[in-house]
Amino acid sequence: MEVSLKAAFFGESMFKTEPDADKVALYHCHQILQKNKFKLWDTQFYTDHFSSIGCIEIDSEEYDIRLREAMKLECLFQL
């Protein structure tokens, strides 16, 4: 399930029926978020795969700053 609010996107859970299907979905999600200029993508956890598409781990203070900035903008999750 995904949830977006303004320019923040929150990936809450994922399941798969095919090997590595989640990695393909994450890659395409990342492309859509970039295209639509989302400012924050909260992945809930950090992995090597997330790192390979540009994910960085940030502390809670930086998260709060980025979330406040994302709340100032409107974005739509669309192809």
Short mmCIF file of N, CA and C in Angstrom, two decimals:
data_model
loop_
_atom_site.label_atom_id
_atom_site.label_comp_id
_atom_site.label_asym_id
_atom_site.label_seq_id
_atom_site.Cartn_x
_atom_site.Cartn_y
_atom_site.Cartn_z
N MET A 1 0.84 -1.17 0.00
CA MET A 1 0.00 0.00 0.00
C MET A 1 0.89 1.24 0.00
N GLU A 2 0.50 2.21 -0.76
CA GLU A 2 1.21 3.48 -0.81
C GLU A 2 0.28 4.58 -0.37
N VAL A 3 0.86 5.56 0.27
CA VAL A 3 0.12 6.72 0.71
C VAL A 3 0.93 7.95 0.33
N SER A 4 0.26 8.93 -0.27
CA SER A 4 0.95 10.19 -0.55
C SER A 4 0.15 11.33 0.06
N LEU A 5 0.91 12.33 0.47
CA LEU A 5 0.33 13.53 1.05
C LEU A 5 1.16 14.69 0.57
N LYS A 6 0.53 15.57 -0.21
CA LYS A 6 1.24 16.68 -0.83
C LYS A 6 2.43 16.14 -1.63
N ALA A 7 3.68 16.55 -1.30
CA ALA A 7 4.85 16.08 -2.06
C ALA A 7 5.65 15.04 -1.28
N ALA A 8 4.96 14.32 -0.38
CA ALA A 8 5.59 13.23 0.37
C ALA A 8 4.91 11.92 0.00
N PHE A 9 5.71 10.89 -0.14
CA PHE A 9 5.21 9.57 -0.51
C PHE A 9 5.68 8.57 0.53
N PHE A 10 4.76 7.73 1.01
CA PHE A 10 5.07 6.78 2.08
C PHE A 10 4.77 5.37 1.59
N GLY A 11 5.80 4.54 1.46
CA GLY A 11 5.61 3.14 1.08
C GLY A 11 5.38 2.33 2.34
N GLU A 12 4.20 1.82 2.53
CA GLU A 12 3.85 1.19 3.80
C GLU A 12 4.06 -0.31 3.85
N SER A 13 3.77 -1.03 2.80
CA SER A 13 3.99 -2.47 2.80
C SER A 13 3.97 -2.96 1.36
N MET A 14 4.52 -4.14 1.18
CA MET A 14 4.59 -4.69 -0.16
C MET A 14 4.63 -6.22 -0.07
N PHE A 15 4.02 -6.86 -1.04
CA PHE A 15 4.13 -8.30 -1.14
C PHE A 15 4.41 -8.63 -2.60
N LYS A 16 4.86 -9.85 -2.85
CA LYS A 16 5.16 -10.24 -4.22
C LYS A 16 4.83 -11.71 -4.41
N THR A 17 4.53 -12.04 -5.65
CA THR A 17 4.29 -13.44 -5.98
C THR A 17 5.37 -13.98 -6.92
N GLU A 18 6.21 -13.09 -7.44
CA GLU A 18 7.31 -13.47 -8.33
C GLU A 18 8.63 -12.96 -7.74
N PRO A 19 9.70 -13.71 -7.90
CA PRO A 19 11.00 -13.25 -7.38
C PRO A 19 11.39 -11.89 -7.97
N ASP A 20 11.83 -11.00 -7.12
CA ASP A 20 12.31 -9.67 -7.48
C ASP A 20 11.25 -8.75 -8.08
N ALA A 21 10.00 -9.14 -8.04
CA ALA A 21 8.94 -8.27 -8.55
C ALA A 21 8.89 -6.97 -7.74
N ASP A 22 9.21 -7.05 -6.46
CA ASP A 22 9.21 -5.85 -5.62
C ASP A 22 10.28 -4.87 -6.09
N LYS A 23 11.41 -5.36 -6.53
CA LYS A 23 12.49 -4.48 -6.99
C LYS A 23 12.08 -3.75 -8.27
N VAL A 24 11.40 -4.44 -9.15
CA VAL A 24 10.92 -3.82 -10.38
C VAL A 24 9.87 -2.75 -10.05
N ALA A 25 8.97 -3.07 -9.14
CA ALA A 25 7.94 -2.11 -8.74
C ALA A 25 8.56 -0.87 -8.09
N LEU A 26 9.56 -1.08 -7.24
CA LEU A 26 10.22 0.05 -6.58
C LEU A 26 10.93 0.94 -7.60
N TYR A 27 11.57 0.34 -8.58
CA TYR A 27 12.25 1.12 -9.61
C TYR A 27 11.24 2.01 -10.35
N HIS A 28 10.12 1.42 -10.76
CA HIS A 28 9.11 2.20 -11.49
C HIS A 28 8.46 3.27 -10.59
N CYS A 29 8.25 2.93 -9.34
CA CYS A 29 7.73 3.92 -8.40
C CYS A 29 8.69 5.10 -8.30
N HIS A 30 9.96 4.81 -8.18
CA HIS A 30 10.99 5.85 -8.11
C HIS A 30 10.94 6.76 -9.33
N GLN A 31 10.79 6.18 -10.51
CA GLN A 31 10.71 6.97 -11.74
C GLN A 31 9.49 7.90 -11.72
N ILE A 32 8.35 7.40 -11.26
CA ILE A 32 7.13 8.21 -11.19
C ILE A 32 7.30 9.35 -10.17
N LEU A 33 7.89 9.05 -9.02
CA LEU A 33 8.08 10.09 -8.00
C LEU A 33 9.01 11.18 -8.50
N GLN A 34 10.07 10.80 -9.19
CA GLN A 34 10.98 11.81 -9.75
C GLN A 34 10.27 12.66 -10.80
N LYS A 35 9.55 12.00 -11.70
CA LYS A 35 8.85 12.71 -12.77
C LYS A 35 7.87 13.75 -12.21
N ASN A 36 7.22 13.39 -11.12
CA ASN A 36 6.21 14.27 -10.53
C ASN A 36 6.75 15.17 -9.42
N LYS A 37 8.07 15.18 -9.25
CA LYS A 37 8.77 16.10 -8.36
C LYS A 37 8.42 15.96 -6.87
N PHE A 38 8.21 14.72 -6.44
CA PHE A 38 8.02 14.47 -5.02
C PHE A 38 9.30 14.82 -4.28
N LYS A 39 9.18 15.35 -3.07
CA LYS A 39 10.34 15.80 -2.30
C LYS A 39 10.77 14.81 -1.22
N LEU A 40 9.89 13.92 -0.81
CA LEU A 40 10.22 12.95 0.24
C LEU A 40 9.61 11.61 -0.11
N TRP A 41 10.43 10.57 -0.04
CA TRP A 41 9.95 9.20 -0.21
C TRP A 41 10.36 8.44 1.03
N ASP A 42 9.41 8.16 1.88
CA ASP A 42 9.65 7.43 3.12
C ASP A 42 9.49 5.94 2.82
N THR A 43 10.60 5.24 2.80
CA THR A 43 10.58 3.81 2.44
C THR A 43 10.45 2.91 3.66
N GLN A 44 10.46 3.46 4.85
CA GLN A 44 10.34 2.74 6.12
C GLN A 44 11.61 2.00 6.53
N PHE A 45 12.44 1.61 5.57
CA PHE A 45 13.70 0.94 5.88
C PHE A 45 14.68 1.19 4.74
N TYR A 46 15.93 0.92 4.99
CA TYR A 46 17.01 1.17 4.02
C TYR A 46 17.59 -0.16 3.56
N THR A 47 17.72 -0.34 2.25
CA THR A 47 18.30 -1.57 1.71
C THR A 47 19.31 -1.21 0.62
N ASP A 48 20.11 -2.18 0.22
CA ASP A 48 21.04 -1.98 -0.88
C ASP A 48 20.30 -1.62 -2.16
N HIS A 49 19.13 -2.23 -2.38
CA HIS A 49 18.37 -1.92 -3.59
C HIS A 49 17.91 -0.46 -3.57
N PHE A 50 17.39 0.00 -2.44
CA PHE A 50 17.00 1.41 -2.34
C PHE A 50 18.21 2.31 -2.61
N SER A 51 19.34 1.94 -2.06
CA SER A 51 20.56 2.70 -2.28
C SER A 51 20.90 2.79 -3.76
N SER A 52 20.69 1.71 -4.47
CA SER A 52 21.04 1.67 -5.90
C SER A 52 20.19 2.62 -6.74
N ILE A 53 19.03 3.04 -6.23
CA ILE A 53 18.20 4.00 -6.97
C ILE A 53 18.22 5.38 -6.31
N GLY A 54 19.19 5.60 -5.40
CA GLY A 54 19.39 6.93 -4.86
C GLY A 54 18.89 7.18 -3.46
N CYS A 55 18.35 6.18 -2.80
CA CYS A 55 17.86 6.33 -1.43
C CYS A 55 19.02 6.61 -0.49
N ILE A 56 18.78 7.53 0.43
CA ILE A 56 19.76 7.80 1.48
C ILE A 56 19.07 7.69 2.83
N GLU A 57 19.84 7.34 3.83
CA GLU A 57 19.30 7.26 5.18
C GLU A 57 19.52 8.60 5.86
N ILE A 58 18.47 9.13 6.49
CA ILE A 58 18.57 10.43 7.17
C ILE A 58 18.10 10.29 8.60
N ASP A 59 18.56 11.20 9.45
CA ASP A 59 18.13 11.17 10.85
C ASP A 59 16.76 11.85 10.99
N SER A 60 16.19 11.76 12.18
CA SER A 60 14.83 12.27 12.38
C SER A 60 14.73 13.78 12.22
N GLU A 61 15.77 14.51 12.56
CA GLU A 61 15.75 15.96 12.39
C GLU A 61 15.68 16.33 10.90
N GLU A 62 16.50 15.68 10.08
CA GLU A 62 16.48 15.93 8.64
C GLU A 62 15.14 15.49 8.04
N TYR A 63 14.59 14.38 8.54
CA TYR A 63 13.28 13.90 8.07
C TYR A 63 12.22 14.96 8.32
N ASP A 64 12.21 15.53 9.52
CA ASP A 64 11.23 16.57 9.85
C ASP A 64 11.35 17.77 8.92
N ILE A 65 12.58 18.18 8.63
CA ILE A 65 12.81 19.31 7.72
C ILE A 65 12.25 18.99 6.34
N ARG A 66 12.59 17.81 5.83
CA ARG A 66 12.12 17.42 4.49
C ARG A 66 10.61 17.26 4.44
N LEU A 67 10.03 16.73 5.49
CA LEU A 67 8.58 16.58 5.54
C LEU A 67 7.89 17.94 5.53
N ARG A 68 8.39 18.89 6.30
CA ARG A 68 7.80 20.24 6.30
C ARG A 68 7.88 20.86 4.91
N GLU A 69 9.02 20.69 4.24
CA GLU A 69 9.16 21.21 2.87
C GLU A 69 8.17 20.53 1.92
N ALA A 70 8.01 19.24 2.05
CA ALA A 70 7.10 18.49 1.18
C ALA A 70 5.65 18.92 1.39
N MET A 71 5.29 19.34 2.60
CA MET A 71 3.92 19.75 2.89
C MET A 71 3.58 21.10 2.28
N LYS A 72 4.57 21.80 1.76
CA LYS A 72 4.34 23.10 1.12
C LYS A 72 3.99 22.97 -0.36
N LEU A 73 4.13 21.76 -0.92
CA LEU A 73 3.96 21.54 -2.36
C LEU A 73 2.85 20.54 -2.64
N GLU A 74 2.29 20.63 -3.82
CA GLU A 74 1.28 19.67 -4.26
C GLU A 74 1.87 18.78 -5.34
N CYS A 75 1.73 17.48 -5.18
CA CYS A 75 2.18 16.52 -6.21
C CYS A 75 1.10 15.45 -6.36
N LEU A 76 1.05 14.89 -7.55
CA LEU A 76 0.16 13.76 -7.82
C LEU A 76 0.99 12.57 -8.25
N PHE A 77 0.62 11.40 -7.77
CA PHE A 77 1.28 10.17 -8.20
C PHE A 77 0.59 9.71 -9.48
N GLN A 78 1.18 10.08 -10.60
CA GLN A 78 0.57 9.73 -11.89
C GLN A 78 1.65 9.42 -12.91
N LEU A 79 1.31 8.57 -13.86
CA LEU A 79 2.27 8.18 -14.90
C LEU A 79 2.59 9.29 -15.82
#
